[in-house]
Coordinates of C-alpha atoms in Angstrom, one line a residue:
Chain A
M755 CA 141.7 25.3 11.1
A756 CA 143.4 28.2 10.6
D757 CA 143.8 29.8 7.0
N758 CA 146.7 30.8 5.3
I759 CA 144.4 32.8 2.7
R760 CA 140.9 34.1 3.0
I761 CA 139.2 35.5 0.1
C762 CA 136.0 37.2 1.4
G763 CA 133.6 39.0 -1.5
L764 CA 136.7 39.9 -3.7
N765 CA 135.2 41.7 -6.4
K766 CA 137.0 43.6 -9.7
N767 CA 135.7 45.4 -11.9
F768 CA 137.6 45.5 -15.9
K769 CA 135.9 46.8 -19.2
G770 CA 133.7 43.7 -20.5
F771 CA 134.8 41.5 -17.1
T772 CA 133.6 41.6 -13.4
L773 CA 134.7 39.6 -10.7
E774 CA 131.9 39.2 -8.3
N775 CA 131.8 38.4 -4.5
V776 CA 134.9 35.5 -4.8
T777 CA 134.5 33.8 -1.4
F778 CA 136.8 31.1 -0.1
D779 CA 139.7 30.0 2.0
V780 CA 142.9 28.4 2.2
P781 CA 143.2 26.2 5.4
K782 CA 146.5 25.6 6.7
G783 CA 147.8 21.6 5.6
S784 CA 145.3 21.7 2.5
V785 CA 145.8 22.0 -1.2
V786 CA 143.1 24.1 -2.7
G787 CA 142.3 23.8 -6.6
L788 CA 140.8 26.3 -8.5
I789 CA 138.9 25.3 -11.7
G790 CA 136.9 27.2 -14.0
E791 CA 136.7 27.6 -17.8
N792 CA 139.0 30.2 -19.7
G793 CA 137.9 33.6 -18.2
A794 CA 136.4 32.7 -15.1
G795 CA 138.6 34.8 -13.2
K796 CA 140.8 32.4 -11.6
S797 CA 144.0 34.3 -13.0
T798 CA 142.6 37.6 -11.6
T799 CA 141.8 35.5 -8.1
I800 CA 145.1 35.0 -8.5
K801 CA 146.6 38.3 -9.2
S802 CA 144.1 39.8 -6.1
I803 CA 146.0 37.6 -3.4
L804 CA 149.9 38.7 -4.7
G805 CA 148.6 42.0 -4.4
L806 CA 149.1 42.5 -8.5
V807 CA 145.7 43.7 -9.3
N808 CA 143.9 46.5 -7.0
P809 CA 140.5 44.8 -6.1
S810 CA 137.7 47.3 -6.5
G811 CA 136.0 45.9 -3.5
G812 CA 136.4 42.9 -1.0
R813 CA 138.8 41.3 1.0
V814 CA 141.7 39.5 0.9
E815 CA 143.7 38.3 3.3
V816 CA 147.3 36.3 3.6
F817 CA 148.7 35.0 7.1
G818 CA 145.9 36.9 8.8
K819 CA 146.5 40.2 7.1
E820 CA 145.6 42.5 4.1
V821 CA 147.9 41.4 1.0
S822 CA 148.4 45.3 0.8
A823 CA 149.5 45.5 4.4
L824 CA 152.0 42.8 3.8
M825 CA 155.7 43.5 4.3
A826 CA 158.5 42.5 2.4
E827 CA 159.1 39.2 4.6
E828 CA 155.8 38.3 4.5
K829 CA 155.2 38.2 0.9
G830 CA 158.5 36.2 0.7
R831 CA 156.7 33.6 2.6
I832 CA 154.5 33.4 -0.2
G833 CA 156.0 31.3 -3.1
A834 CA 154.0 32.3 -6.5
V835 CA 154.3 30.7 -10.1
L836 CA 152.4 33.0 -12.7
G837 CA 150.9 31.6 -15.9
E838 CA 154.1 32.8 -18.0
T839 CA 157.7 32.0 -16.9
C840 CA 158.3 35.9 -15.1
L841 CA 161.8 35.4 -15.0
P842 CA 164.4 37.6 -16.9
E843 CA 165.3 34.9 -19.7
N844 CA 167.7 36.8 -20.7
L845 CA 170.0 35.1 -17.5
N846 CA 171.4 31.5 -16.6
L847 CA 170.3 30.1 -13.3
K848 CA 173.8 31.5 -11.5
D849 CA 172.7 34.9 -12.2
I850 CA 169.3 34.4 -11.4
D851 CA 170.4 33.0 -7.6
G852 CA 172.5 36.5 -8.0
V853 CA 169.7 38.0 -8.2
M854 CA 167.1 36.7 -6.3
K855 CA 169.4 36.7 -2.9
H856 CA 169.0 40.0 -2.9
I857 CA 165.0 40.0 -3.9
F858 CA 164.2 37.4 -1.1
P859 CA 165.6 37.6 2.5
Q860 CA 165.0 33.8 3.0
W861 CA 166.8 32.7 0.1
D862 CA 168.6 29.4 0.2
T863 CA 170.9 29.2 -2.9
G864 CA 171.6 25.2 -1.8
K865 CA 167.9 24.5 -2.4
F866 CA 167.4 26.5 -5.4
F867 CA 170.3 24.4 -7.4
S868 CA 169.4 21.2 -5.6
F869 CA 166.3 21.9 -7.2
A870 CA 167.9 23.0 -10.2
D871 CA 169.8 19.6 -10.5
S872 CA 167.2 17.1 -9.4
F873 CA 165.7 19.0 -12.7
S874 CA 168.4 18.3 -14.7
L875 CA 168.6 21.9 -15.5
P876 CA 171.7 23.7 -16.7
R877 CA 173.0 26.5 -14.9
D878 CA 174.8 28.2 -17.5
K879 CA 172.3 28.1 -20.3
K880 CA 170.3 31.3 -20.1
V881 CA 166.6 30.9 -19.5
R882 CA 165.3 31.5 -22.9
E883 CA 166.8 28.8 -24.8
F884 CA 165.0 26.2 -22.3
S885 CA 161.5 24.6 -23.3
R886 CA 158.6 25.7 -21.7
G887 CA 158.0 22.7 -19.4
M888 CA 162.3 23.7 -18.1
R889 CA 161.3 26.9 -17.7
Q890 CA 158.0 26.1 -15.4
K891 CA 160.9 24.0 -13.4
V892 CA 162.6 26.8 -12.8
S893 CA 159.8 29.0 -11.9
L894 CA 158.7 26.4 -9.4
S895 CA 162.4 25.9 -7.6
V896 CA 162.4 30.0 -7.1
A897 CA 158.9 29.5 -5.6
L898 CA 160.6 26.7 -3.9
S899 CA 163.8 28.2 -2.8
H900 CA 163.0 30.8 -0.4
G901 CA 161.0 30.2 2.8
A902 CA 157.6 30.0 1.1
E903 CA 154.8 28.7 3.4
V904 CA 152.5 29.3 1.1
L905 CA 152.4 28.2 -2.9
V906 CA 150.3 30.3 -5.2
L907 CA 150.3 28.6 -8.9
D908 CA 148.8 29.5 -11.7
E909 CA 148.8 26.5 -14.0
P910 CA 152.0 25.5 -13.3
T911 CA 151.5 21.9 -15.5
A912 CA 149.9 23.7 -18.8
G913 CA 151.5 22.5 -22.0
L914 CA 154.1 19.6 -20.0
D915 CA 154.4 16.4 -20.7
P916 CA 153.2 13.7 -18.2
V917 CA 156.4 13.1 -17.0
A918 CA 157.1 16.2 -15.9
R919 CA 153.7 16.9 -14.6
D920 CA 154.5 14.3 -12.0
E921 CA 157.8 15.1 -11.3
I922 CA 156.2 18.6 -10.2
L923 CA 153.4 16.8 -8.5
D924 CA 155.7 15.0 -6.3
L925 CA 157.1 18.0 -5.4
L926 CA 154.0 19.9 -4.6
Y927 CA 153.4 16.6 -2.3
D928 CA 157.1 17.0 -0.2
F929 CA 156.5 20.8 0.3
M930 CA 152.7 19.4 2.1
Q931 CA 154.8 17.4 4.4
D932 CA 155.0 20.4 6.6
E933 CA 151.5 21.2 8.3
E934 CA 151.5 24.3 8.3
H935 CA 152.1 25.4 4.4
S936 CA 149.2 25.6 2.0
I937 CA 149.2 25.5 -1.8
L938 CA 146.3 27.3 -3.9
I939 CA 146.8 25.7 -7.8
S940 CA 144.1 27.0 -10.8
S941 CA 144.8 24.2 -13.5
H942 CA 142.7 23.2 -16.2
I943 CA 144.2 19.4 -16.2
V944 CA 141.9 18.4 -13.5
S945 CA 143.3 15.2 -13.3
D946 CA 146.1 16.4 -11.5
L947 CA 143.8 18.5 -9.2
E948 CA 142.1 15.3 -8.1
K949 CA 145.1 13.5 -7.3
L950 CA 146.6 17.1 -5.2
C951 CA 143.7 19.1 -4.1
D952 CA 141.9 18.7 -0.7
Y953 CA 139.2 21.3 -1.2
I954 CA 137.8 22.8 -4.9
A955 CA 136.6 26.1 -5.7
F956 CA 134.9 26.7 -9.2
L957 CA 134.7 29.7 -10.4
H958 CA 132.2 30.5 -13.3
N959 CA 131.5 34.1 -15.2
G960 CA 133.7 35.6 -12.2
R961 CA 131.6 34.2 -9.5
T962 CA 132.4 31.2 -6.8
M963 CA 129.9 28.1 -7.7
F964 CA 131.1 26.1 -5.1
F965 CA 133.6 26.0 -2.3
E966 CA 133.7 22.7 -1.5
E967 CA 135.9 19.6 0.3
K968 CA 136.4 17.3 -2.9
D969 CA 135.8 13.9 -1.4
R970 CA 132.3 15.7 0.0
L971 CA 132.0 16.7 -3.9
E972 CA 132.0 12.9 -4.7
E973 CA 129.9 12.3 -1.7
K974 CA 127.4 15.3 -3.2
Y975 CA 127.0 14.7 -6.8
G976 CA 126.2 11.4 -9.1
I977 CA 125.5 11.4 -12.7
F978 CA 122.2 9.8 -14.0
R979 CA 121.5 8.5 -17.1
G980 CA 118.0 8.3 -18.8
T981 CA 115.6 9.9 -20.8
E982 CA 114.5 13.2 -20.4
E983 CA 110.8 12.6 -19.0
E984 CA 113.2 10.1 -16.0
V985 CA 115.4 13.0 -15.4
R986 CA 112.5 15.7 -15.0
A987 CA 110.5 13.3 -12.4
L988 CA 113.7 13.5 -10.8
G989 CA 112.4 16.9 -9.8
R990 CA 115.0 19.4 -7.4
A991 CA 117.6 16.6 -7.1
V992 CA 118.9 17.5 -10.6
V993 CA 121.4 20.7 -10.1
K994 CA 121.6 20.5 -14.2
Y995 CA 121.2 18.2 -17.0
T996 CA 122.3 17.9 -20.8
R997 CA 120.2 16.5 -24.1
G998 CA 122.0 13.9 -25.7
E999 CA 121.6 12.0 -29.1
Y1000 CA 120.4 8.8 -27.3
G1001 CA 118.7 10.7 -24.1
C1002 CA 119.9 12.7 -21.5
S1003 CA 122.2 12.7 -18.7
A1004 CA 122.0 14.8 -15.4
L1005 CA 124.2 16.0 -12.0
V1006 CA 121.9 15.0 -9.3
L1007 CA 122.2 15.8 -5.7
R1008 CA 122.6 12.1 -4.2
E1009 CA 121.2 13.4 -0.4
E1010 CA 118.2 14.3 -3.0
A1011 CA 118.0 11.4 -5.2
P1012 CA 115.6 8.0 -4.5
R1013 CA 118.2 6.1 -2.8
E1014 CA 117.8 3.0 -5.6
L1015 CA 118.3 5.5 -8.3
P1016 CA 121.4 4.4 -10.1
L1017 CA 123.8 7.0 -10.1
E1018 CA 127.5 7.1 -11.5
R1019 CA 130.2 8.6 -9.9
A1020 CA 130.7 12.1 -11.0
G1021 CA 134.2 13.4 -11.2
I1022 CA 135.5 17.1 -10.8
E1023 CA 136.0 17.7 -14.7
D1024 CA 132.0 16.4 -15.1
I1025 CA 130.6 18.4 -12.4
M1026 CA 132.4 21.7 -13.7
L1027 CA 130.8 21.0 -17.3
Y1028 CA 127.3 20.4 -16.2
F1029 CA 127.6 23.5 -14.2
V1030 CA 128.8 25.8 -17.3
R1031 CA 127.0 23.6 -20.2
G1032 CA 123.8 22.4 -17.8
E1033 CA 120.5 23.4 -18.5
K1034 CA 118.2 23.7 -15.0
L1035 CA 114.8 22.0 -15.0
C1036 CA 112.3 24.6 -16.0
Chain B
M497 CA 165.4 47.2 -5.2
L498 CA 168.8 45.9 -5.1
G499 CA 167.5 43.2 -7.1
T500 CA 166.0 44.6 -9.2
I501 CA 169.1 46.9 -10.0
I502 CA 171.1 43.5 -10.1
K503 CA 168.8 41.9 -12.5
D504 CA 168.7 45.4 -14.7
F505 CA 172.8 45.2 -15.1
K506 CA 173.0 41.6 -15.6
N507 CA 170.4 42.1 -18.4
I508 CA 171.4 44.6 -20.3
F509 CA 175.3 43.3 -19.7
G510 CA 175.4 42.4 -23.3
Q511 CA 174.9 45.8 -24.8
F512 CA 177.6 47.6 -22.4
I513 CA 180.7 46.8 -24.7
Y514 CA 178.4 48.8 -27.3
Y515 CA 177.8 51.7 -25.1
F516 CA 181.1 51.9 -24.2
V517 CA 182.8 52.0 -27.7
L518 CA 180.2 54.6 -28.4
M519 CA 181.2 56.7 -25.3
V520 CA 184.7 56.5 -26.3
V521 CA 184.1 57.8 -29.5
F522 CA 182.0 60.9 -28.6
M523 CA 184.4 61.7 -26.2
A524 CA 187.2 61.3 -28.7
V525 CA 185.5 63.7 -31.0
S526 CA 184.9 66.4 -28.2
V527 CA 188.6 66.6 -27.0
I528 CA 189.9 66.7 -30.9
T529 CA 187.1 69.5 -31.8
K530 CA 187.3 71.0 -28.5
N531 CA 183.3 70.6 -28.3
I532 CA 182.0 69.4 -25.9
Y533 CA 178.5 69.4 -27.0
Y534 CA 179.1 65.9 -28.7
Y535 CA 179.7 64.3 -25.5
M536 CA 177.5 65.9 -23.4
G537 CA 174.3 65.2 -25.9
A538 CA 175.3 61.7 -26.0
I539 CA 174.8 61.5 -21.9
V540 CA 171.4 62.5 -22.7
F541 CA 170.8 59.8 -25.1
F542 CA 172.6 56.9 -22.8
C543 CA 170.7 58.0 -19.5
V544 CA 167.3 57.5 -21.3
A545 CA 168.5 54.7 -23.5
V546 CA 170.0 52.3 -20.3
P547 CA 166.7 52.1 -18.2
L548 CA 164.4 52.2 -21.9
S549 CA 166.7 49.0 -22.5
A550 CA 166.0 47.4 -19.2
L551 CA 161.9 48.3 -19.2
A552 CA 161.8 46.7 -22.6
Y553 CA 163.4 43.3 -20.9
D554 CA 161.1 43.8 -18.2
E555 CA 157.9 43.8 -20.2
K556 CA 158.9 41.4 -22.3
D557 CA 159.6 38.7 -19.2
N558 CA 156.9 40.2 -17.2
W559 CA 159.0 40.7 -14.4
D560 CA 157.1 43.7 -12.6
K561 CA 154.5 40.5 -12.1
F562 CA 157.2 38.3 -10.4
A563 CA 158.8 41.4 -8.3
L564 CA 155.6 42.7 -6.7
A565 CA 154.6 39.0 -6.2
S566 CA 157.5 38.8 -4.5
G567 CA 157.7 41.3 -2.2
V568 CA 158.8 44.2 -4.3
T569 CA 156.8 47.4 -3.3
R570 CA 155.0 49.7 -6.3
N571 CA 157.2 52.6 -5.4
Q572 CA 160.4 50.9 -5.0
L573 CA 160.0 49.1 -8.9
A574 CA 159.0 52.8 -10.2
V575 CA 162.1 54.5 -8.0
S576 CA 164.5 51.6 -9.6
R577 CA 164.3 52.9 -13.6
Y578 CA 165.2 56.2 -11.9
L579 CA 167.8 55.0 -9.9
L580 CA 168.9 53.0 -13.0
G581 CA 169.1 56.3 -15.0
L582 CA 171.1 58.1 -12.1
I583 CA 173.4 55.1 -12.4
V584 CA 174.2 55.9 -16.0
F585 CA 174.0 59.9 -15.6
L586 CA 176.2 60.6 -12.7
P587 CA 179.4 58.5 -13.7
M588 CA 179.0 60.2 -17.3
W589 CA 178.2 63.6 -16.3
A590 CA 181.4 63.8 -13.7
V591 CA 183.5 62.2 -16.5
S592 CA 182.6 65.2 -18.7
F593 CA 184.3 68.0 -15.7
I594 CA 187.2 65.6 -15.8
L595 CA 187.6 65.6 -20.1
V596 CA 186.7 69.3 -20.0
A597 CA 189.5 70.3 -17.4
A598 CA 192.0 67.3 -18.7
G599 CA 191.7 68.6 -22.4
G600 CA 192.3 72.2 -21.7
M601 CA 188.5 73.9 -22.3
W602 CA 188.2 75.3 -18.9
N603 CA 186.4 78.2 -18.9
I604 CA 183.0 79.8 -18.0
E605 CA 181.0 79.1 -20.8
N606 CA 181.9 74.8 -21.1
L607 CA 181.4 75.1 -17.4
S608 CA 177.3 76.4 -18.4
V609 CA 177.3 73.7 -20.5
L610 CA 177.9 70.8 -18.4
L611 CA 175.4 72.4 -16.1
S612 CA 172.7 73.0 -18.6
Y613 CA 173.4 69.6 -20.0
G614 CA 173.2 68.1 -16.9
G615 CA 169.8 69.8 -16.0
I616 CA 169.3 68.5 -19.7
A617 CA 169.8 65.1 -19.5
L618 CA 167.5 64.9 -16.0
L619 CA 164.7 66.6 -17.5
T620 CA 164.7 64.0 -20.3
I621 CA 164.8 61.2 -17.5
D622 CA 161.9 63.3 -16.0
A623 CA 160.0 63.4 -19.3
I624 CA 160.2 60.2 -20.1
L625 CA 160.0 57.7 -17.5
P626 CA 156.7 58.4 -16.7
V627 CA 154.9 58.0 -20.3
V628 CA 156.5 54.5 -20.9
L629 CA 155.7 53.7 -17.3
K630 CA 152.2 54.5 -18.7
I631 CA 151.9 53.6 -22.2
G632 CA 154.6 51.3 -22.6
V633 CA 158.3 50.8 -24.0
E634 CA 157.1 50.3 -27.7
K635 CA 154.9 53.0 -27.9
G636 CA 156.7 54.9 -25.6
R637 CA 159.9 55.0 -27.6
L638 CA 158.2 57.6 -30.2
V639 CA 157.8 60.1 -27.3
Y640 CA 161.8 59.1 -26.6
I641 CA 163.0 60.3 -30.3
L642 CA 160.9 63.0 -30.0
T643 CA 162.5 64.2 -26.8
I644 CA 165.7 63.4 -28.2
L645 CA 165.1 66.1 -31.3
I646 CA 163.8 68.5 -28.9
V647 CA 166.7 68.3 -27.0
I648 CA 169.2 68.5 -30.5
A649 CA 167.3 71.7 -31.3
L650 CA 167.5 73.0 -27.3
G651 CA 171.7 72.5 -27.8
G652 CA 171.5 74.7 -30.6
V653 CA 169.8 77.1 -28.9
L654 CA 171.9 76.9 -26.1
A655 CA 175.0 77.2 -27.7
F656 CA 173.9 80.0 -30.0
L657 CA 172.9 81.9 -26.1
V658 CA 176.5 80.9 -24.6
E659 CA 178.3 82.3 -27.6
A660 CA 176.1 85.6 -27.8
I661 CA 175.3 86.7 -24.0
G662 CA 178.6 84.6 -22.5
G663 CA 179.7 85.1 -19.5
D664 CA 177.9 84.9 -15.6
S665 CA 174.5 85.6 -16.8
V666 CA 174.5 82.2 -18.9
L667 CA 175.9 80.4 -15.8
Y668 CA 172.8 81.5 -14.0
S669 CA 170.6 80.1 -16.6
S670 CA 172.5 77.1 -16.6
V671 CA 172.1 76.6 -12.7
A672 CA 168.3 77.6 -12.9
V673 CA 168.3 74.7 -15.7
L674 CA 170.0 72.0 -13.4
A675 CA 168.1 72.9 -10.6
L676 CA 164.7 72.7 -12.9
G677 CA 165.8 69.1 -13.8
I678 CA 166.8 68.2 -9.9
A679 CA 163.4 69.5 -8.5
G680 CA 161.5 67.5 -11.8
F681 CA 163.5 64.7 -11.3
F682 CA 161.2 64.2 -7.3
L683 CA 158.3 65.0 -9.2
S684 CA 158.8 62.9 -12.4
I685 CA 159.3 60.2 -9.2
K686 CA 156.1 60.9 -7.6
I687 CA 154.3 60.5 -11.0
A688 CA 155.7 57.7 -11.6
C689 CA 155.1 56.5 -8.1
N690 CA 151.3 57.1 -8.9
I691 CA 150.9 55.4 -12.2
Y692 CA 152.2 52.3 -10.6
R693 CA 150.1 52.1 -7.6
K694 CA 147.4 52.2 -9.8
K695 CA 148.3 50.1 -12.5
D696 CA 147.1 46.5 -12.3
F697 CA 149.7 43.9 -13.7

């Protein structure tokens, strides 16, 4: 399967933070969820894909081309929703349409207002008067109205109520009906990612901890609860473990663990928490 | 780039009436007192005030991030700030020639003032925009105010020179100031493009 986005050994040095050797792909026809705690490097990775930061090293390719070499038409095939609204808040939707038709070569006014109407966004009201949820919907309406084949979404559902989040997820499902399309989405709302994603890329302290198929993660990891001695007895099957008031729990590699060992399902959030907060067996 | 400039005009549309009324007042004062310096000083003020207003909106809205992610290049973003300055400056400067001719003030001294202030306006854009693009509008406002004070002082010096020397030599000096402003304009754009090229958004 060809990749819409390829990130290979991405490095970026900031004062006090380094993104180091980040590597993952976003294949055509798939949704990749980018997870990690605050400051893990998710936004910097997304900004590198969109050409907003200059990487210190490594390669970021979109549609098989280095990001810095993309032409305006090719950039127009990427729909972006950044953490903040990033749209002129002094303008209303009609004004935004007037601006966007001169920004994107493939801008579709009909589509934009159709999304806006489906979200019940008033056309004459200035964006600054919108709620956070409405602003996110405007951003998404823009991202979906210029012939994008790849969506790069940084926290698109942050701060939204479950109904609004569900509406946005429905739109993303519709977008993925085309097998050439892809989505890279970062979010702290792991339940959204579990519904939507085919792959998960996990960043921690600026490094890729893993990049795996979501279903494979469930096959690969399980959670074991028991005493510290029982956890220690599992040896190299234990990836990370935590000590609690009533014993220990461990993220365990199913393949390495004894077949008869009772293991609970490990969700994406569990896996992330064990990787970040868990201890390694000495 | 056209989209960025259209966005700027839509963003600052509400301020146009305020700018327009001020311009008419300065024009009227210049005609009544037969002193073109008032209007020329206003040109210098406005040709920087408008791009700065647009930049302030952009900073608040994170527009640069959106534009770059959408296919606008770093160079186009930098150049669009200068184009906005020119779009404000050129018509106002053209009006100053009409004003001098229609107001019965056409002489070599006033022509020198028109040319000199054209150069000063461009030099002001040349000096302020790269600084603001580097350090941001809030911090850049201080530089803006300082530059305007320097321009006012230069205006005083210019008025004295025109009165004291007069004639062709002042005209030649004015042409030199204008040429300096035009050359500086291209140099300043180059500096601004370099600032944008290295910037992380």
